[in-house]
Amino acid sequence: MGISGIGAAGGLPAGYGARKPQSDRTGKSFNEQVTNGIKASPNRITIYMKTEDMLYSGANGTGLSYYIKYAEGSTEDDPTVIAKGVDENGDEFEQTIHINKINPKCATVVEMRALEAHLGVDKNGGLSSLPPETGEMGLHDRADFMDMFQKQISDMRRLGQQKLAAYYQYSMRAYWDFMSERHGSESGSAESHWRAAMGMR
C-alpha cells in the first residue's frame, strides 16, 4: 500500500530528504547534542549481587551503586572497609574507609552505609536505617546525619507515625552512641543533642 500526496510527485515526503545535520548556535550538530545529553544524564543503576563476604550491596536514586567489604588489613582496633562501585555519573570508584574515623555529623552516604553494616544497626525489615534523603546523595556529598534523623523523627511525629518515629530514634541512638564512644570529647555534646531530639531535658 503506497502513500501519496505527502511530498512532491516521485520524491520523498517533504522535510524527510537527506539534509545537512542541523546545528545549534554553538555549531554542534543535533547528533552531538543528543550524545552530550546522554552522557550528562544519570547512568543506569548497576546492581552488585551480594555475596557472603559483603557487608552491604545496594544503590540509590542518583545511580550511585556499590558494595562494601572488610579490607584485608582490617583489625578489631581499626576496622577498615573497602567500598567499590560506580558513582552517580557512571564512573568507577574505590574507597578505603576507616570506621573509627567516620563522623555521622559530617559523613558521606557510603561512610554511613559502612558504619550501619559494621554496627549491625537493625534495618527494621527494610533496606536502610538511614533517613530517606540519603537516596538523593552522590558519592562525595556530605551531610549531618544527626540533623537528618531529627528532621525525620519530627516529620513522623507530625504525621502520627509513632512507630516510624520510634524506629528512627533507635537508629539515631545507635549512631550517637558510636560518636560518644569514638569521639570522647564530643560525648557530652552528643548526649545533649540526643536528649533534645528526644524531647528530654
mmCIF file of N, CA and C in Angstrom, residues 90-146:
data_model
loop_
_atom_site.group_PDB
_atom_site.id
_atom_site.type_symbol
_atom_site.label_atom_id
_atom_site.label_comp_id
_atom_site.label_asym_id
_atom_site.label_seq_id
_atom_site.Cartn_x
_atom_site.Cartn_y
_atom_site.Cartn_z
ATOM 1 N N GLY A 90 28.373 7.316 36.628
ATOM 2 C CA GLY A 90 28.759 6.094 35.941
ATOM 3 C C GLY A 90 30.244 5.811 35.990
ATOM 4 N N ASP A 91 30.998 6.615 36.756
ATOM 5 C CA ASP A 91 32.444 6.418 36.868
ATOM 6 C C ASP A 91 32.756 5.439 37.992
ATOM 7 N N GLU A 92 33.680 4.516 37.748
ATOM 8 C CA GLU A 92 34.053 3.544 38.768
ATOM 9 C C GLU A 92 34.823 4.224 39.903
ATOM 10 N N PHE A 93 34.652 3.725 41.118
ATOM 11 C CA PHE A 93 35.399 4.264 42.257
ATOM 12 C C PHE A 93 35.746 3.145 43.231
ATOM 13 N N GLU A 94 36.746 3.416 44.034
ATOM 14 C CA GLU A 94 37.118 2.523 45.127
ATOM 15 C C GLU A 94 37.593 3.390 46.282
ATOM 16 N N GLN A 95 37.081 3.135 47.463
ATOM 17 C CA GLN A 95 37.442 3.924 48.650
ATOM 18 C C GLN A 95 37.813 2.996 49.802
ATOM 19 N N THR A 96 38.806 3.415 50.562
ATOM 20 C CA THR A 96 39.141 2.744 51.816
ATOM 21 C C THR A 96 38.592 3.606 52.942
ATOM 22 N N ILE A 97 37.804 3.003 53.818
ATOM 23 C CA ILE A 97 37.152 3.756 54.894
ATOM 24 C C ILE A 97 37.521 3.150 56.237
ATOM 25 N N HIS A 98 38.062 3.987 57.116
ATOM 26 C CA HIS A 98 38.367 3.573 58.489
ATOM 27 C C HIS A 98 37.143 3.899 59.340
ATOM 28 N N ILE A 99 36.485 2.871 59.816
ATOM 29 C CA ILE A 99 35.218 3.032 60.532
ATOM 30 C C ILE A 99 35.325 4.022 61.685
ATOM 31 N N ASN A 100 36.391 3.919 62.473
ATOM 32 C CA ASN A 100 36.523 4.768 63.666
ATOM 33 C C ASN A 100 36.688 6.247 63.341
ATOM 34 N N LYS A 101 36.973 6.573 62.084
ATOM 35 C CA LYS A 101 37.149 7.970 61.690
ATOM 36 C C LYS A 101 35.868 8.583 61.131
ATOM 37 N N ILE A 102 34.826 7.781 61.011
ATOM 38 C CA ILE A 102 33.564 8.301 60.472
ATOM 39 C C ILE A 102 32.896 9.210 61.502
ATOM 40 N N ASN A 103 32.474 10.375 61.046
ATOM 41 C CA ASN A 103 31.753 11.322 61.900
ATOM 42 C C ASN A 103 30.344 11.485 61.336
ATOM 43 N N PRO A 104 29.336 10.893 61.975
ATOM 44 C CA PRO A 104 27.966 10.979 61.443
ATOM 45 C C PRO A 104 27.423 12.398 61.293
ATOM 46 N N LYS A 105 28.092 13.378 61.886
ATOM 47 C CA LYS A 105 27.648 14.759 61.729
ATOM 48 C C LYS A 105 28.211 15.398 60.462
ATOM 49 N N CYS A 106 29.111 14.685 59.792
ATOM 50 C CA CYS A 106 29.672 15.170 58.523
ATOM 51 C C CYS A 106 30.183 13.960 57.751
ATOM 52 N N ALA A 107 29.263 13.213 57.170
ATOM 53 C CA ALA A 107 29.628 11.944 56.529
ATOM 54 C C ALA A 107 29.011 11.820 55.149
ATOM 55 N N THR A 108 29.600 10.934 54.344
ATOM 56 C CA THR A 108 29.003 10.592 53.058
ATOM 57 C C THR A 108 28.047 9.426 53.277
ATOM 58 N N VAL A 109 27.187 9.179 52.302
ATOM 59 C CA VAL A 109 26.252 8.060 52.421
ATOM 60 C C VAL A 109 27.009 6.731 52.400
ATOM 61 N N VAL A 110 28.128 6.660 51.675
ATOM 62 C CA VAL A 110 28.915 5.423 51.635
ATOM 63 C C VAL A 110 29.525 5.150 53.011
ATOM 64 N N GLU A 111 30.032 6.203 53.661
ATOM 65 C CA GLU A 111 30.575 6.038 55.012
ATOM 66 C C GLU A 111 29.497 5.563 55.976
ATOM 67 N N MET A 112 28.303 6.133 55.873
ATOM 68 C CA MET A 112 27.234 5.746 56.790
ATOM 69 C C MET A 112 26.728 4.337 56.522
ATOM 70 N N ARG A 113 26.736 3.912 55.268
ATOM 71 C CA ARG A 113 26.383 2.522 54.976
ATOM 72 C C ARG A 113 27.409 1.576 55.589
ATOM 73 N N ALA A 114 28.677 1.966 55.514
ATOM 74 C CA ALA A 114 29.735 1.137 56.116
ATOM 75 C C ALA A 114 29.546 1.071 57.625
ATOM 76 N N LEU A 115 29.235 2.208 58.236
ATOM 77 C CA LEU A 115 29.036 2.252 59.683
ATOM 78 C C LEU A 115 27.795 1.458 60.086
ATOM 79 N N GLU A 116 26.733 1.609 59.335
ATOM 80 C CA GLU A 116 25.491 0.875 59.585
ATOM 81 C C GLU A 116 25.758 -0.630 59.588
ATOM 82 N N ALA A 117 26.498 -1.094 58.584
ATOM 83 C CA ALA A 117 26.785 -2.530 58.464
ATOM 84 C C ALA A 117 27.713 -3.007 59.568
ATOM 85 N N HIS A 118 28.733 -2.209 59.880
ATOM 86 C CA HIS A 118 29.693 -2.594 60.916
ATOM 87 C C HIS A 118 29.033 -2.684 62.290
ATOM 88 N N LEU A 119 28.169 -1.717 62.584
ATOM 89 C CA LEU A 119 27.487 -1.704 63.884
ATOM 90 C C LEU A 119 26.339 -2.721 63.943
ATOM 91 N N GLY A 120 25.899 -3.173 62.792
ATOM 92 C CA GLY A 120 24.773 -4.110 62.758
ATOM 93 C C GLY A 120 23.462 -3.455 63.160
ATOM 94 N N VAL A 121 23.275 -2.203 62.754
ATOM 95 C CA VAL A 121 22.046 -1.484 63.098
ATOM 96 C C VAL A 121 20.859 -2.170 62.423
ATOM 97 N N ASP A 122 19.833 -2.455 63.208
ATOM 98 C CA ASP A 122 18.637 -3.128 62.704
ATOM 99 C C ASP A 122 17.958 -2.262 61.644
ATOM 100 N N LYS A 123 17.658 -2.870 60.495
ATOM 101 C CA LYS A 123 17.022 -2.123 59.407
ATOM 102 C C LYS A 123 15.504 -2.220 59.438
ATOM 103 N N ASN A 124 14.953 -2.775 60.499
ATOM 104 C CA ASN A 124 13.501 -2.797 60.695
ATOM 105 C C ASN A 124 12.769 -3.477 59.540
ATOM 106 N N GLY A 125 13.387 -4.518 58.987
ATOM 107 C CA GLY A 125 12.753 -5.245 57.889
ATOM 108 C C GLY A 125 12.842 -4.544 56.553
ATOM 109 N N GLY A 126 13.512 -3.395 56.500
ATOM 110 C CA GLY A 126 13.641 -2.653 55.244
ATOM 111 C C GLY A 126 15.050 -2.719 54.690
ATOM 112 N N LEU A 127 15.392 -1.736 53.891
ATOM 113 C CA LEU A 127 16.698 -1.709 53.238
ATOM 114 C C LEU A 127 17.699 -0.824 53.952
ATOM 115 N N SER A 128 17.223 0.015 54.875
ATOM 116 C CA SER A 128 18.118 1.007 55.458
ATOM 117 C C SER A 128 17.645 1.470 56.828
ATOM 118 N N SER A 129 18.620 1.850 57.661
ATOM 119 C CA SER A 129 18.296 2.502 58.931
ATOM 120 C C SER A 129 18.433 4.015 58.787
ATOM 121 N N LEU A 130 18.839 4.465 57.600
ATOM 122 C CA LEU A 130 19.126 5.879 57.376
ATOM 123 C C LEU A 130 17.898 6.621 56.845
ATOM 124 N N PRO A 131 17.851 7.933 57.062
ATOM 125 C CA PRO A 131 16.716 8.725 56.583
ATOM 126 C C PRO A 131 16.576 8.672 55.063
ATOM 127 N N PRO A 132 15.360 8.880 54.542
ATOM 128 C CA PRO A 132 15.106 8.782 53.099
ATOM 129 C C PRO A 132 15.934 9.729 52.239
ATOM 130 N N GLU A 133 16.358 10.871 52.792
ATOM 131 C CA GLU A 133 17.119 11.844 51.993
ATOM 132 C C GLU A 133 18.410 11.274 51.432
ATOM 133 N N THR A 134 18.892 10.175 52.009
ATOM 134 C CA THR A 134 20.141 9.585 51.518
ATOM 135 C C THR A 134 19.987 9.086 50.082
ATOM 136 N N GLY A 135 18.752 8.888 49.645
ATOM 137 C CA GLY A 135 18.504 8.447 48.280
ATOM 138 C C GLY A 135 18.854 9.491 47.240
ATOM 139 N N GLU A 136 19.121 10.724 47.677
ATOM 140 C CA GLU A 136 19.453 11.805 46.753
ATOM 141 C C GLU A 136 20.917 12.205 46.840
ATOM 142 N N MET A 137 21.710 11.482 47.613
ATOM 143 C CA MET A 137 23.110 11.862 47.834
ATOM 144 C C MET A 137 24.041 11.191 46.827
ATOM 145 N N GLY A 138 24.982 11.981 46.305
ATOM 146 C CA GLY A 138 26.009 11.454 45.424
ATOM 147 C C GLY A 138 27.199 10.943 46.228
ATOM 148 N N LEU A 139 28.189 10.438 45.536
ATOM 149 C CA LEU A 139 29.351 9.816 46.167
ATOM 150 C C LEU A 139 30.074 10.744 47.135
ATOM 151 N N HIS A 140 30.265 11.991 46.750
ATOM 152 C CA HIS A 140 31.075 12.910 47.565
ATOM 153 C C HIS A 140 30.243 13.876 48.407
ATOM 154 N N ASP A 141 28.931 13.773 48.347
ATOM 155 C CA ASP A 141 28.068 14.649 49.150
ATOM 156 C C ASP A 141 28.210 14.302 50.633
ATOM 157 N N ARG A 142 28.359 15.323 51.462
ATOM 158 C CA ARG A 142 28.434 15.130 52.908
ATOM 159 C C ARG A 142 27.228 15.789 53.570
ATOM 160 N N ALA A 143 26.790 15.186 54.663
ATOM 161 C CA ALA A 143 25.618 15.715 55.359
ATOM 162 C C ALA A 143 25.744 15.454 56.852
ATOM 163 N N ASP A 144 24.985 16.214 57.625
ATOM 164 C CA ASP A 144 24.871 15.987 59.062
ATOM 165 C C ASP A 144 23.720 15.006 59.251
ATOM 166 N N PHE A 145 24.051 13.730 59.416
ATOM 167 C CA PHE A 145 23.024 12.703 59.519
ATOM 168 C C PHE A 145 22.220 12.830 60.810
ATOM 169 N N MET A 146 22.810 13.405 61.839
ATOM 170 C CA MET A 146 22.064 13.595 63.081
ATOM 171 C C MET A 146 20.933 14.597 62.880
#
